[in-house]
PDB file of C-alpha atoms and ligand atoms in Angstrom:
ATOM      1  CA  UNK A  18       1.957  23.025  11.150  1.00 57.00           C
ATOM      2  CA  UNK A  19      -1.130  25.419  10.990  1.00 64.00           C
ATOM      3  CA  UNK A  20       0.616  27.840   9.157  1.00 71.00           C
ATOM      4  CA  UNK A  21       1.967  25.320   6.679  1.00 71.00           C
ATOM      5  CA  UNK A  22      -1.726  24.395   6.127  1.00 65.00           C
ATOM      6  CA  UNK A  23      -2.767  28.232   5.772  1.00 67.00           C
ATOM      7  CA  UNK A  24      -0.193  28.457   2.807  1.00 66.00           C
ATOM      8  CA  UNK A  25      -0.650  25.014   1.092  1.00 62.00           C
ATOM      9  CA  UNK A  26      -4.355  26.439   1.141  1.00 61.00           C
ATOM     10  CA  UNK A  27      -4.022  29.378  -0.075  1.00 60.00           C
ATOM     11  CA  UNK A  28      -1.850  28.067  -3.186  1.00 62.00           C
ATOM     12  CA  UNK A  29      -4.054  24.627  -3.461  1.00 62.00           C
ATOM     13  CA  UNK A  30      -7.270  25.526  -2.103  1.00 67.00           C
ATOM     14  CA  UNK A  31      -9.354  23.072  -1.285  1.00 82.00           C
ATOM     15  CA  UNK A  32     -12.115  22.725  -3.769  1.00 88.00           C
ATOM     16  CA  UNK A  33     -15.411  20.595  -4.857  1.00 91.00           C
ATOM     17  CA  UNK A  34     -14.216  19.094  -8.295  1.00 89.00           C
ATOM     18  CA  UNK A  35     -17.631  20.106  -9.482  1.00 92.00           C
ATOM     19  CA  UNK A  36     -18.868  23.448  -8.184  1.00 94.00           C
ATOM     20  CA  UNK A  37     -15.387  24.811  -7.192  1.00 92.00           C
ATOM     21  CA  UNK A  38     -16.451  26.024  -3.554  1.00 92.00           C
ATOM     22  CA  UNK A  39     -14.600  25.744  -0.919  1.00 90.00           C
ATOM     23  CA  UNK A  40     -14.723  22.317   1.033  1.00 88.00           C
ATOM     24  CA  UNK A  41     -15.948  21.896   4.858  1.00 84.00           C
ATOM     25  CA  UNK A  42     -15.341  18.125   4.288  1.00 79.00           C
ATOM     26  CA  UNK A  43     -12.699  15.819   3.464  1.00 77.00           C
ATOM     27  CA  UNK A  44     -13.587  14.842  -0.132  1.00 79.00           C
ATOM     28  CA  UNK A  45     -12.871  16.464  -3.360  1.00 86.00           C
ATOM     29  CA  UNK A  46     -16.646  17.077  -3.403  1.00 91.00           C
ATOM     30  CA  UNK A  47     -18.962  19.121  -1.355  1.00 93.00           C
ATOM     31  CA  UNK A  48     -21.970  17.400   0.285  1.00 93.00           C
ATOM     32  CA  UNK A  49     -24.291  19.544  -1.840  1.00 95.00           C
ATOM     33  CA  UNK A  50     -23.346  18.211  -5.485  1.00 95.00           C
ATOM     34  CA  UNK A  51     -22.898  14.614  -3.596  1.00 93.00           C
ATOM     35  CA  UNK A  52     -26.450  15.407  -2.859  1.00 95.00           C
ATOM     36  CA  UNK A  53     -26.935  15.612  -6.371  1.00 96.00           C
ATOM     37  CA  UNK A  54     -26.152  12.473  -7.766  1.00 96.00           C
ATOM     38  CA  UNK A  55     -29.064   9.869  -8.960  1.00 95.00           C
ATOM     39  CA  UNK A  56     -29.179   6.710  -7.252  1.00 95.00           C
ATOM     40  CA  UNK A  57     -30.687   4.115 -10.001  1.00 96.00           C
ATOM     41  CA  UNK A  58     -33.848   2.475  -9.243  1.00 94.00           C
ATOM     42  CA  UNK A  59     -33.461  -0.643  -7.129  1.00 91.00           C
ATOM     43  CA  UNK A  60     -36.445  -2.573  -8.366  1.00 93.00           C
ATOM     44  CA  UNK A  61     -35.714  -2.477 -11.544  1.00 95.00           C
ATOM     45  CA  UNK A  62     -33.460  -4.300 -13.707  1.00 97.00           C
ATOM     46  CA  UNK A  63     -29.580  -1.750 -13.266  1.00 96.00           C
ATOM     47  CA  UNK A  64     -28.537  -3.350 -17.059  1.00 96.00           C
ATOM     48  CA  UNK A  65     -31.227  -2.161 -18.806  1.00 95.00           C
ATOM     49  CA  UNK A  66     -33.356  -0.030 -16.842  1.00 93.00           C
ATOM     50  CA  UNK A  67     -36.795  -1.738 -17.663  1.00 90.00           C
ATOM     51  CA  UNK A  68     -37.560  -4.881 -17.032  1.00 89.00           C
ATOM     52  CA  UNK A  69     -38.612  -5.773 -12.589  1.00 89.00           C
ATOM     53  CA  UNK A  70     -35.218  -7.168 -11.759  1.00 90.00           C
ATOM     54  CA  UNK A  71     -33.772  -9.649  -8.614  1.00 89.00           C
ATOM     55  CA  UNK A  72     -30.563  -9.409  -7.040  1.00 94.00           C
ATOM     56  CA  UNK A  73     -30.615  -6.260  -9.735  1.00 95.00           C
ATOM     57  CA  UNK A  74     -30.729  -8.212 -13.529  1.00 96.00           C
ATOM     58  CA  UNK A  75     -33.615  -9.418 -15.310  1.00 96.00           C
ATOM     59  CA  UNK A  76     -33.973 -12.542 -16.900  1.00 95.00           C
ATOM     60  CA  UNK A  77     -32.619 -11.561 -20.153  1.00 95.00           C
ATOM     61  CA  UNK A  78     -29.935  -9.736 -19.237  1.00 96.00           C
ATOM     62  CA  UNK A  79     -28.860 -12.280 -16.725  1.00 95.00           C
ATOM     63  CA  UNK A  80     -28.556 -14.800 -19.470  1.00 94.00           C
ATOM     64  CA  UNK A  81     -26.787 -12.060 -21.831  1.00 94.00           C
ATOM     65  CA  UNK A  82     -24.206 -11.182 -18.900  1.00 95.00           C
ATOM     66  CA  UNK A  83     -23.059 -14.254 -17.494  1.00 94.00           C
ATOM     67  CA  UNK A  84     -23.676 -12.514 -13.927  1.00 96.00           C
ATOM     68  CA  UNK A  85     -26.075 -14.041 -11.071  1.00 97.00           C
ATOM     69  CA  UNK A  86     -26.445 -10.240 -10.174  1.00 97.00           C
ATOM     70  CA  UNK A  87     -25.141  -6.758 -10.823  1.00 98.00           C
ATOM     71  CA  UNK A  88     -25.425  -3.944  -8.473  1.00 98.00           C
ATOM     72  CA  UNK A  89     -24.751  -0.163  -9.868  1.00 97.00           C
ATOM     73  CA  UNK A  90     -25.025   2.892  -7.604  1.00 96.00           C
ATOM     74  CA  UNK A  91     -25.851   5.507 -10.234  1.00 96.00           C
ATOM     75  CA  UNK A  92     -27.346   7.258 -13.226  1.00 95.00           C
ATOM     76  CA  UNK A  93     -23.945   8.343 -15.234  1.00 95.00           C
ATOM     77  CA  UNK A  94     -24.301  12.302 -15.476  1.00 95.00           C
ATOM     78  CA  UNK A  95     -22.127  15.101 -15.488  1.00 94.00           C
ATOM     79  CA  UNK A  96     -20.860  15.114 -11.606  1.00 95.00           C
ATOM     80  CA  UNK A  97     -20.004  11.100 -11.972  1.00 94.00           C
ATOM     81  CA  UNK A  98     -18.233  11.364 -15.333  1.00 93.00           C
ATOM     82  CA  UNK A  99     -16.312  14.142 -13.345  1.00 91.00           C
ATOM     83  CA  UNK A 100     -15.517  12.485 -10.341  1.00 92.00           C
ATOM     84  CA  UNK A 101     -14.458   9.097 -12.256  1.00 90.00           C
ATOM     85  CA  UNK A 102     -12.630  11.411 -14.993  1.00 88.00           C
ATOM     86  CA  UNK A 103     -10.602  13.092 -12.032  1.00 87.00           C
ATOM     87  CA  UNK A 104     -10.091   9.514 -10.567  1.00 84.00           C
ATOM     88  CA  UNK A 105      -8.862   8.192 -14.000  1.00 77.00           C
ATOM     89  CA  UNK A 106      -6.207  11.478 -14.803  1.00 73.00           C
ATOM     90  CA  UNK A 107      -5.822  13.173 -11.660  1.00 68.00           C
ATOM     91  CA  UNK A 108      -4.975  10.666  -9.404  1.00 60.00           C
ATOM     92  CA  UNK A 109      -7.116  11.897  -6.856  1.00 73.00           C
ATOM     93  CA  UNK A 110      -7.275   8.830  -4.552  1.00 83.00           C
ATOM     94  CA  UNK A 111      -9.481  10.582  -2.215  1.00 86.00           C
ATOM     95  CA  UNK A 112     -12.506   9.925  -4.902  1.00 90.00           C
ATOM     96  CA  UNK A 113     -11.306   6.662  -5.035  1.00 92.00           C
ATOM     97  CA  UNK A 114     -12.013   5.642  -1.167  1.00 91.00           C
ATOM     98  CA  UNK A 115     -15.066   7.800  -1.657  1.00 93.00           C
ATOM     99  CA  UNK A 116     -16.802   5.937  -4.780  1.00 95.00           C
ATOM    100  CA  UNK A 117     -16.085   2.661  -3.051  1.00 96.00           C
ATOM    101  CA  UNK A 118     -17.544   4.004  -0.158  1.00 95.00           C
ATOM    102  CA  UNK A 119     -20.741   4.267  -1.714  1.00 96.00           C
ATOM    103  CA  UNK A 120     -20.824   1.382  -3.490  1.00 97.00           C
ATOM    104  CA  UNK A 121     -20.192  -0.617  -0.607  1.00 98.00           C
ATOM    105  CA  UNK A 122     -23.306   1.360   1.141  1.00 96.00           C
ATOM    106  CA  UNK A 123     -25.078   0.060  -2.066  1.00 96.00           C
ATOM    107  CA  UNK A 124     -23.590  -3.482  -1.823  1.00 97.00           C
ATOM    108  CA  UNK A 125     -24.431  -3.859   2.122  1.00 97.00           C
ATOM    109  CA  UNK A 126     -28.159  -3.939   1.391  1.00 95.00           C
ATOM    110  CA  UNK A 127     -27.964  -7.394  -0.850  1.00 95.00           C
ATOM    111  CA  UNK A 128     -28.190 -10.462   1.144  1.00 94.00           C
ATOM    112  CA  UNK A 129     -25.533 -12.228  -1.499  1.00 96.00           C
ATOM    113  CA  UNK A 130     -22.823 -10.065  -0.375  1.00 97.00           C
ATOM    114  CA  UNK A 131     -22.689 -12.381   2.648  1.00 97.00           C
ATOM    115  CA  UNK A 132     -21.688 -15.164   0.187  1.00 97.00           C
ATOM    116  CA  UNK A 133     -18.816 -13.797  -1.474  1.00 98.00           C
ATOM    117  CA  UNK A 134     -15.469 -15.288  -1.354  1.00 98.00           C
ATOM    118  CA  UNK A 135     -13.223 -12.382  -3.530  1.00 98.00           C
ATOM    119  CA  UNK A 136     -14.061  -9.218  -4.852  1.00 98.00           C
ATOM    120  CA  UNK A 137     -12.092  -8.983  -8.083  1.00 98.00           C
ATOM    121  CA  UNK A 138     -11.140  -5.355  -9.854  1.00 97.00           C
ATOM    122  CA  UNK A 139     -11.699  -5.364 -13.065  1.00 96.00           C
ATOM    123  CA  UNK A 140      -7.467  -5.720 -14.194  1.00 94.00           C
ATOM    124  CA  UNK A 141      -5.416  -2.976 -16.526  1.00 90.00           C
ATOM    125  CA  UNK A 142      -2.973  -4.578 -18.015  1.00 87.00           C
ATOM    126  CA  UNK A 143       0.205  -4.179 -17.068  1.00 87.00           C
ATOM    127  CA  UNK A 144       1.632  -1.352 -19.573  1.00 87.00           C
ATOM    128  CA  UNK A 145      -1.568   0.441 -18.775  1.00 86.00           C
ATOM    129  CA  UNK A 146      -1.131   0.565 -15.052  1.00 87.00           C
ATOM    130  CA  UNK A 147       2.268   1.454 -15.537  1.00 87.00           C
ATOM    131  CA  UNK A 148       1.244   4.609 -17.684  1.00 86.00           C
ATOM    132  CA  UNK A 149      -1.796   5.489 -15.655  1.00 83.00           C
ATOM    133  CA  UNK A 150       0.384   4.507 -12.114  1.00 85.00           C
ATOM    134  CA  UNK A 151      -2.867   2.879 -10.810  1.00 87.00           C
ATOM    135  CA  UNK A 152      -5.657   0.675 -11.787  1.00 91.00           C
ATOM    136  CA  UNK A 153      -8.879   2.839 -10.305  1.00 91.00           C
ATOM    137  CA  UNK A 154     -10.844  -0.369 -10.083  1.00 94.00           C
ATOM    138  CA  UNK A 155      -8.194  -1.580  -7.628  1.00 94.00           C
ATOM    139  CA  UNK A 156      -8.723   1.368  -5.243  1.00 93.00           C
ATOM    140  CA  UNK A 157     -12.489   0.864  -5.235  1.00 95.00           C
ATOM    141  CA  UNK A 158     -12.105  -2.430  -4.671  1.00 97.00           C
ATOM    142  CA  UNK A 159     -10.058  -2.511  -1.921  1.00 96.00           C
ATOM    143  CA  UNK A 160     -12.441   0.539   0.342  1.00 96.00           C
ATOM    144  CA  UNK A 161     -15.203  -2.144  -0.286  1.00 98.00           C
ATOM    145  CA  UNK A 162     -12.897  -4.894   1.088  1.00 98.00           C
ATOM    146  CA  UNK A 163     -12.066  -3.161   3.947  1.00 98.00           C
ATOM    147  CA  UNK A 164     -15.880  -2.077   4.934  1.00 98.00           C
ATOM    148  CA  UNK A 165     -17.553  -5.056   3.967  1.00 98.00           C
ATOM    149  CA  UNK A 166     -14.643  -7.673   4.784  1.00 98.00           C
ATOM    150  CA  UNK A 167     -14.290  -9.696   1.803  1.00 98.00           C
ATOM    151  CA  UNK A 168     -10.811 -10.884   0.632  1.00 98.00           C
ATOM    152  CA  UNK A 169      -9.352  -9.070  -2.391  1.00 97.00           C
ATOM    153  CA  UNK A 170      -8.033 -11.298  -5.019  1.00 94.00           C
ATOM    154  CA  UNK A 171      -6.345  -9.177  -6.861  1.00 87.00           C
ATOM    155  CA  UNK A 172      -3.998 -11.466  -8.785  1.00 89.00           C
ATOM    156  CA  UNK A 173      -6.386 -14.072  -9.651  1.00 94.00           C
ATOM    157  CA  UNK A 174      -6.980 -13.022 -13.167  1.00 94.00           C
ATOM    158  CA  UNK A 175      -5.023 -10.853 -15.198  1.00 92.00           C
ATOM    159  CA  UNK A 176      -4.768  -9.172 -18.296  1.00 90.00           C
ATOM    160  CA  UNK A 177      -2.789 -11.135 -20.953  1.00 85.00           C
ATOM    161  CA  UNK A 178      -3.788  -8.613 -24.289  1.00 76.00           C
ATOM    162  CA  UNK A 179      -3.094  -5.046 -24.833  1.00 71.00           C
ATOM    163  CA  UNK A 180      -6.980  -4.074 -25.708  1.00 66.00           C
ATOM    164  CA  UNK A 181      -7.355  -0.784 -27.645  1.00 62.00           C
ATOM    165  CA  UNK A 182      -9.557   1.714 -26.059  1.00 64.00           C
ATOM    166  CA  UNK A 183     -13.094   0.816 -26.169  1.00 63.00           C
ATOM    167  CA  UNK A 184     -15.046   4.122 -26.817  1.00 66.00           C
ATOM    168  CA  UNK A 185     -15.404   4.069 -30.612  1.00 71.00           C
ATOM    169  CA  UNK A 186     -15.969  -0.030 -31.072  1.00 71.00           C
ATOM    170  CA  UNK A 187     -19.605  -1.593 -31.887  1.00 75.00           C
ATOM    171  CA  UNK A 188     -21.272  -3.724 -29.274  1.00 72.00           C
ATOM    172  CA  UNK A 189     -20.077  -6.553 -31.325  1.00 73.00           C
ATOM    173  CA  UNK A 190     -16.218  -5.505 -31.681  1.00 73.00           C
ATOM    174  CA  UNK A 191     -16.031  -4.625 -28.102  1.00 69.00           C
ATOM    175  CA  UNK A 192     -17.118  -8.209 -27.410  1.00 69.00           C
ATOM    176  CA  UNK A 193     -14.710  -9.568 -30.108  1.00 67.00           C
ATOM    177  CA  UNK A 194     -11.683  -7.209 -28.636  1.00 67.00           C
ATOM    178  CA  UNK A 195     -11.769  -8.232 -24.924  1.00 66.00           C
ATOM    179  CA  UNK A 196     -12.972 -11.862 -25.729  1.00 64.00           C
ATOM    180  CA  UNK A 197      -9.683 -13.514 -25.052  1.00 70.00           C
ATOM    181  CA  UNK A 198      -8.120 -10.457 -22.950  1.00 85.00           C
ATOM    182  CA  UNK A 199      -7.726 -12.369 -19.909  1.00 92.00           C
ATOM    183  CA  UNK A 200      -6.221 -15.161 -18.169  1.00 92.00           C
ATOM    184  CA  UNK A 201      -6.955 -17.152 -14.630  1.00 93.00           C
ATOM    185  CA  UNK A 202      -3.553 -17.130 -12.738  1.00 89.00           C
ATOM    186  CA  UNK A 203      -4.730 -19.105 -10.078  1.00 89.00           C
ATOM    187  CA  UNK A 204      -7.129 -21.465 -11.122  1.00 92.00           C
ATOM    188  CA  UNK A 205      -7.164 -23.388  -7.751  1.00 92.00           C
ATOM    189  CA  UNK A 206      -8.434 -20.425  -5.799  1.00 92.00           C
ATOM    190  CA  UNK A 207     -11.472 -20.038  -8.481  1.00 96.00           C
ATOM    191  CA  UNK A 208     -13.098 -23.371  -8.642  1.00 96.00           C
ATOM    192  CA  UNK A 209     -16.624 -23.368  -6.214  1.00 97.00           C
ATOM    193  CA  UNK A 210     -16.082 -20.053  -5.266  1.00 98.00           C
ATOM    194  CA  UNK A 211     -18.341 -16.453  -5.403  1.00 98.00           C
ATOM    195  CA  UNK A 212     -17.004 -13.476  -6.996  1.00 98.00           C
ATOM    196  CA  UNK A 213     -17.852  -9.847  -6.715  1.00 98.00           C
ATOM    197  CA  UNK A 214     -16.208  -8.024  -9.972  1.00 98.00           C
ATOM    198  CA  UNK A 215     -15.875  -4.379  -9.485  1.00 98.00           C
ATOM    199  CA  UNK A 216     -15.530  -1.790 -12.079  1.00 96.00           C
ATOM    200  CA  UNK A 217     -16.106   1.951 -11.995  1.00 95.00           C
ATOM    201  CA  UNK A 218     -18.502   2.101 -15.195  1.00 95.00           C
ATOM    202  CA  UNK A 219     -20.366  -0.807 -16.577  1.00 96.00           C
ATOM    203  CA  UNK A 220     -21.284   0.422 -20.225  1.00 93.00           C
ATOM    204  CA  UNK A 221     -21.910  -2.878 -23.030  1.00 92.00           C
ATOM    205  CA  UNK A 222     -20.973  -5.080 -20.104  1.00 94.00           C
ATOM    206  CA  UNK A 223     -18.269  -6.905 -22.550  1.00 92.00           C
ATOM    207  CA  UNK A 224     -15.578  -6.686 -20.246  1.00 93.00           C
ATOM    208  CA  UNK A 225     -17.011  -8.108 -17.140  1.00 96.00           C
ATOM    209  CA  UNK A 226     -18.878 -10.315 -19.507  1.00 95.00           C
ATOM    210  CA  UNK A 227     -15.942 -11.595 -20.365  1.00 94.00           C
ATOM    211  CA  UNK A 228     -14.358 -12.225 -17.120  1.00 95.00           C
ATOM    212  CA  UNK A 229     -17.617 -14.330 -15.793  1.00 96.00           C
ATOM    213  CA  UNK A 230     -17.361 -16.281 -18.390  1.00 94.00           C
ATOM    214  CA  UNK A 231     -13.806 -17.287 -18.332  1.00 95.00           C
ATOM    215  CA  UNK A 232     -14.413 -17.980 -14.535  1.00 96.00           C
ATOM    216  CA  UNK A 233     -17.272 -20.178 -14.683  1.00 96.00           C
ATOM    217  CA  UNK A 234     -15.522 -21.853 -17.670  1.00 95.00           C
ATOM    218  CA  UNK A 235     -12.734 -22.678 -14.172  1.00 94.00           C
ATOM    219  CA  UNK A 236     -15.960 -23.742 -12.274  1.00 96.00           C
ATOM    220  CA  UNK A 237     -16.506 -20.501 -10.400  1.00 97.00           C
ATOM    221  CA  UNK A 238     -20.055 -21.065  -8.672  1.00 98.00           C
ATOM    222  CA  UNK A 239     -21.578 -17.924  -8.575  1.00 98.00           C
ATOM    223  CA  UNK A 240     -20.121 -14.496 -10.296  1.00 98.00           C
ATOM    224  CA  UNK A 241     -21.617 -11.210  -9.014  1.00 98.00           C
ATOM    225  CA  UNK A 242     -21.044  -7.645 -10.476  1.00 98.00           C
ATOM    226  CA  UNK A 243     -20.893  -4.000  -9.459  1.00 98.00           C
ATOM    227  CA  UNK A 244     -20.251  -0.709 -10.865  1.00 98.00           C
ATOM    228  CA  UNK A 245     -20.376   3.022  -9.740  1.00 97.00           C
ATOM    229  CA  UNK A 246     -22.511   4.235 -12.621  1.00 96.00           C
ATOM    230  CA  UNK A 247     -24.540   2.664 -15.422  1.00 95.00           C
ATOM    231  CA  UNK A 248     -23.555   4.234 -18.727  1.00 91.00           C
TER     232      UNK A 248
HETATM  233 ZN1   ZN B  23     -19.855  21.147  -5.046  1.00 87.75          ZN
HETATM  234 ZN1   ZN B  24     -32.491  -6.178 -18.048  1.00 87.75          ZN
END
């Protein structure tokens, strides 16, 4: 077995996604450029980086987001858009368990967490998973599930329209494009409860936006939401 190691090493060294040295640890990232990363300032509002914030919104953007909170780990730079672009293409699942990891490091410090019924991943739809083979939000989701020992309810809404790809829409077409994108399979499973949607980047907020709303339309109580980085 050591030998096979040796040689799978020496053809596939392992190396951190970012600097390319070699890796002590278990990651696809050495500790140093993990180091690196910004963590956002707690005190202030994670949406849009201003305004003094609780449970991590302001008032305005609380009323613009639908959420009772949001929690994001980090500043989106060069070494996250890496790690989440390796996540998305590479299907490195590794960064996966490590980015949920974090965020549920990030999460543990909030006394809400306690409250929370399901964490939901923000859903591809189904031709999208299918071309992808994953849904990244999924495997983020479930690392903080298993740390912080919250039910995963993954199937409780889904996505019913084929949404083009975001990056070149307005604010306002974004909003428009994922406004009826989703659907509540299990609408008895919703009503009083506390949700904790996870995505890997929150960047207008439209798509989670969208996904509070439709649940509190169901009579969700509370909907909480959390993101790696803060685009
Ligand atoms: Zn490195
Ligand atoms: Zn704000």
């Amino acid at each position: 077995m050591k030998r096979l190691s040796q040689l799978l090493d020496l053809f596939f060294p392992n190396v951190c996604i970012v600097c390319k040295e070699k890796l002590t640890n278990n990651h696809c990232i050495c500790q140093k450029c993990l180091n690196k990363l910004v963590l956002l300032d707690k005190k202030k509002c994670f949406f849009c980086g201003e305004s003094p914030a609780k449970y991590g919104l302001c008032e305005h953007c609380k009323k613009e987001l639908h959420f009772d909170g949001l929690v994001s780990s980090y500043k989106f730079d060069n070494i996250i858009q890496l790690l989440i672009h390796n996540l998305k293409y590479n299907e490195y699942m590794k960064i996966g368990k490590l980015l949920g990891e974090l965020l549920a490091n990030r999460l543990s410090k909030y006394e809400f967490i306690s409250d929370i019924d399901f964490i939901i991943p923000v859903p591809l739809h189904k031709v999208k998973e299918r071309e992808r083979g994953f849904n990244q939000s999924y495997i983020i989701s479930k690392e903080i599930s298993n740390i912080l020992k919250i039910p995963l309810g993954k199937n409780i809404i889904k996505r019913s329209k084929y949404t083009k790809t975001q990056t070149k829409l307005t604010k306002e077409e974004r909003e428009k494009n994922v406004g009826d994108a989703f659907e509540i399979k299990y609408p008895e499973l919703v009503k009083e409860k506390i949700f904790l949607i996870v995505d890997d980047v929150i960047t207008t907020g439209s798509t989670m936006k969208s996904m509070a709303s439709l649940l509190k339309e169901i009579g969700a109580r509370r909907i909480y939401a959390s993101s790696i980085a803060r685009a």
